[in-house]
Every structure is written in structure tokens, then in C-alpha cells.
């Protein structure tokens, strides 16, 4: 379930043209909602992908600060690792 959720997230994040906090937040929340999951179900894997652990600042802020290319790269690396 987590790999499929991350694939959906990657696909949607790739479509964001203007890398803004609100668009990132809406995208991540849309994936959780579409999967019938709570935000934590997707935020925790994203957090692990971005910082390598389960403790960090807000996941939306992390994605915004790291930027599109780096965020996607790290999420894709986690996806490869868990598949």
C-alpha cells in the first residue's frame, strides 16, 4: 500500500509547476484522501524519505524547502528501497 501511495504522490508532485507550500500541501492531502488514509500514513514515509528518520519539521515545509527535484529524488529512492 505504501509503495502505491508513493507512486501516486510522485506522479502528482511532478505535475506541480509552481512549487508553493499550499500546492504541495493540497497534493499530499489529496493522495491521502484518495487512498482513504489519514495524513500520517503518507507523511511518515515522506519524512523518512526526506530526512532519514521519523522526527522532523513539518512535512509540507520540508518538501517546499528541499525543492521539487530533490524531494522527488529522495521519495523515488525510498520507493526503490521498499519495493
mmCIF file of C-alpha atoms in Angstrom:
data_model
loop_
_atom_site.group_PDB
_atom_site.id
_atom_site.type_symbol
_atom_site.label_atom_id
_atom_site.label_comp_id
_atom_site.label_asym_id
_atom_site.label_seq_id
_atom_site.Cartn_x
_atom_site.Cartn_y
_atom_site.Cartn_z
ATOM 1 C CA UNK A 1 0.000 0.000 0.000
ATOM 2 C CA UNK A 2 2.815 2.447 0.832
ATOM 3 C CA UNK A 3 4.613 1.903 -2.496
ATOM 4 C CA UNK A 4 1.393 2.561 -4.434
ATOM 5 C CA UNK A 5 0.721 5.654 -2.355
ATOM 6 C CA UNK A 6 4.245 6.956 -3.026
ATOM 7 C CA UNK A 7 3.857 6.308 -6.760
ATOM 8 C CA UNK A 8 0.638 8.348 -6.770
ATOM 9 C CA UNK A 9 2.365 11.083 -4.803
ATOM 10 C CA UNK A 10 5.353 11.213 -7.161
ATOM 11 C CA UNK A 11 3.067 11.396 -10.190
ATOM 12 C CA UNK A 12 1.059 14.260 -8.712
ATOM 13 C CA UNK A 13 4.066 16.188 -7.384
ATOM 14 C CA UNK A 14 5.634 16.043 -10.851
ATOM 15 C CA UNK A 15 2.647 17.961 -12.231
ATOM 16 C CA UNK A 16 3.135 20.961 -9.922
ATOM 17 C CA UNK A 17 4.520 23.850 -11.980
ATOM 18 C CA UNK A 18 4.823 26.431 -9.229
ATOM 19 C CA UNK A 19 6.471 24.806 -6.184
ATOM 20 C CA UNK A 20 4.467 26.563 -3.472
ATOM 21 C CA UNK A 21 3.644 25.385 0.038
ATOM 22 C CA UNK A 22 -0.139 25.415 -0.485
ATOM 23 C CA UNK A 23 0.075 23.396 -3.704
ATOM 24 C CA UNK A 24 2.391 20.885 -2.059
ATOM 25 C CA UNK A 25 0.081 20.564 0.946
ATOM 26 C CA UNK A 26 -3.011 20.164 -1.246
ATOM 27 C CA UNK A 27 -1.277 17.490 -3.324
ATOM 28 C CA UNK A 28 -0.105 15.438 -0.355
ATOM 29 C CA UNK A 29 -3.505 15.695 1.330
ATOM 30 C CA UNK A 30 -5.254 14.705 -1.921
ATOM 31 C CA UNK A 31 -3.212 11.499 -2.125
ATOM 32 C CA UNK A 32 -4.089 10.605 1.472
ATOM 33 C CA UNK A 33 -7.770 11.346 0.883
ATOM 34 C CA UNK A 34 -7.859 9.431 -2.408
ATOM 35 C CA UNK A 35 -6.437 6.401 -0.580
ATOM 36 C CA UNK A 36 -8.796 6.778 2.384
ATOM 37 C CA UNK A 37 -5.826 7.287 4.721
ATOM 38 C CA UNK A 38 -5.003 9.746 7.457
ATOM 39 C CA UNK A 39 -2.289 12.281 6.684
ATOM 40 C CA UNK A 40 0.202 10.444 8.929
ATOM 41 C CA UNK A 41 0.018 7.385 6.653
ATOM 42 C CA UNK A 42 1.683 9.348 3.873
ATOM 43 C CA UNK A 43 3.541 11.991 5.884
ATOM 44 C CA UNK A 44 5.655 9.441 7.748
ATOM 45 C CA UNK A 45 7.070 7.744 4.608
ATOM 46 C CA UNK A 46 7.714 11.173 3.067
ATOM 47 C CA UNK A 47 9.511 12.293 6.224
ATOM 48 C CA UNK A 48 11.658 9.148 6.222
ATOM 49 C CA UNK A 49 12.488 9.682 2.548
ATOM 50 C CA UNK A 50 13.443 13.325 3.060
ATOM 51 C CA UNK A 51 15.392 13.225 6.344
ATOM 52 C CA UNK A 52 16.016 9.545 7.003
ATOM 53 C CA UNK A 53 14.003 9.395 10.218
ATOM 54 C CA UNK A 54 10.598 9.790 11.778
ATOM 55 C CA UNK A 55 11.259 13.099 13.531
ATOM 56 C CA UNK A 56 11.463 16.341 11.580
ATOM 57 C CA UNK A 57 9.839 19.698 10.964
ATOM 58 C CA UNK A 58 6.517 19.700 9.128
ATOM 59 C CA UNK A 59 6.500 17.503 6.049
ATOM 60 C CA UNK A 60 4.959 20.197 3.823
ATOM 61 C CA UNK A 61 7.705 22.626 4.805
ATOM 62 C CA UNK A 62 10.393 20.013 4.197
ATOM 63 C CA UNK A 63 9.140 19.289 0.700
ATOM 64 C CA UNK A 64 8.941 23.007 -0.072
ATOM 65 C CA UNK A 65 12.418 23.788 1.274
ATOM 66 C CA UNK A 66 14.169 20.866 -0.408
ATOM 67 C CA UNK A 67 12.619 21.782 -3.734
ATOM 68 C CA UNK A 68 10.904 19.737 -6.369
ATOM 69 C CA UNK A 69 13.855 17.872 -7.859
ATOM 70 C CA UNK A 70 15.459 16.901 -4.546
ATOM 71 C CA UNK A 71 12.168 15.940 -2.893
ATOM 72 C CA UNK A 72 11.198 13.740 -5.823
ATOM 73 C CA UNK A 73 14.676 12.195 -5.944
ATOM 74 C CA UNK A 74 14.549 11.242 -2.265
ATOM 75 C CA UNK A 75 10.996 9.875 -2.436
ATOM 76 C CA UNK A 76 11.942 7.826 -5.506
ATOM 77 C CA UNK A 77 14.979 6.437 -3.653
ATOM 78 C CA UNK A 78 12.762 5.326 -0.764
ATOM 79 C CA UNK A 79 10.321 3.751 -3.209
ATOM 80 C CA UNK A 80 13.146 1.775 -4.855
ATOM 81 C CA UNK A 81 14.353 0.657 -1.421
ATOM 82 C CA UNK A 82 10.975 -0.622 -0.204
ATOM 83 C CA UNK A 83 9.848 -2.334 -3.412
#
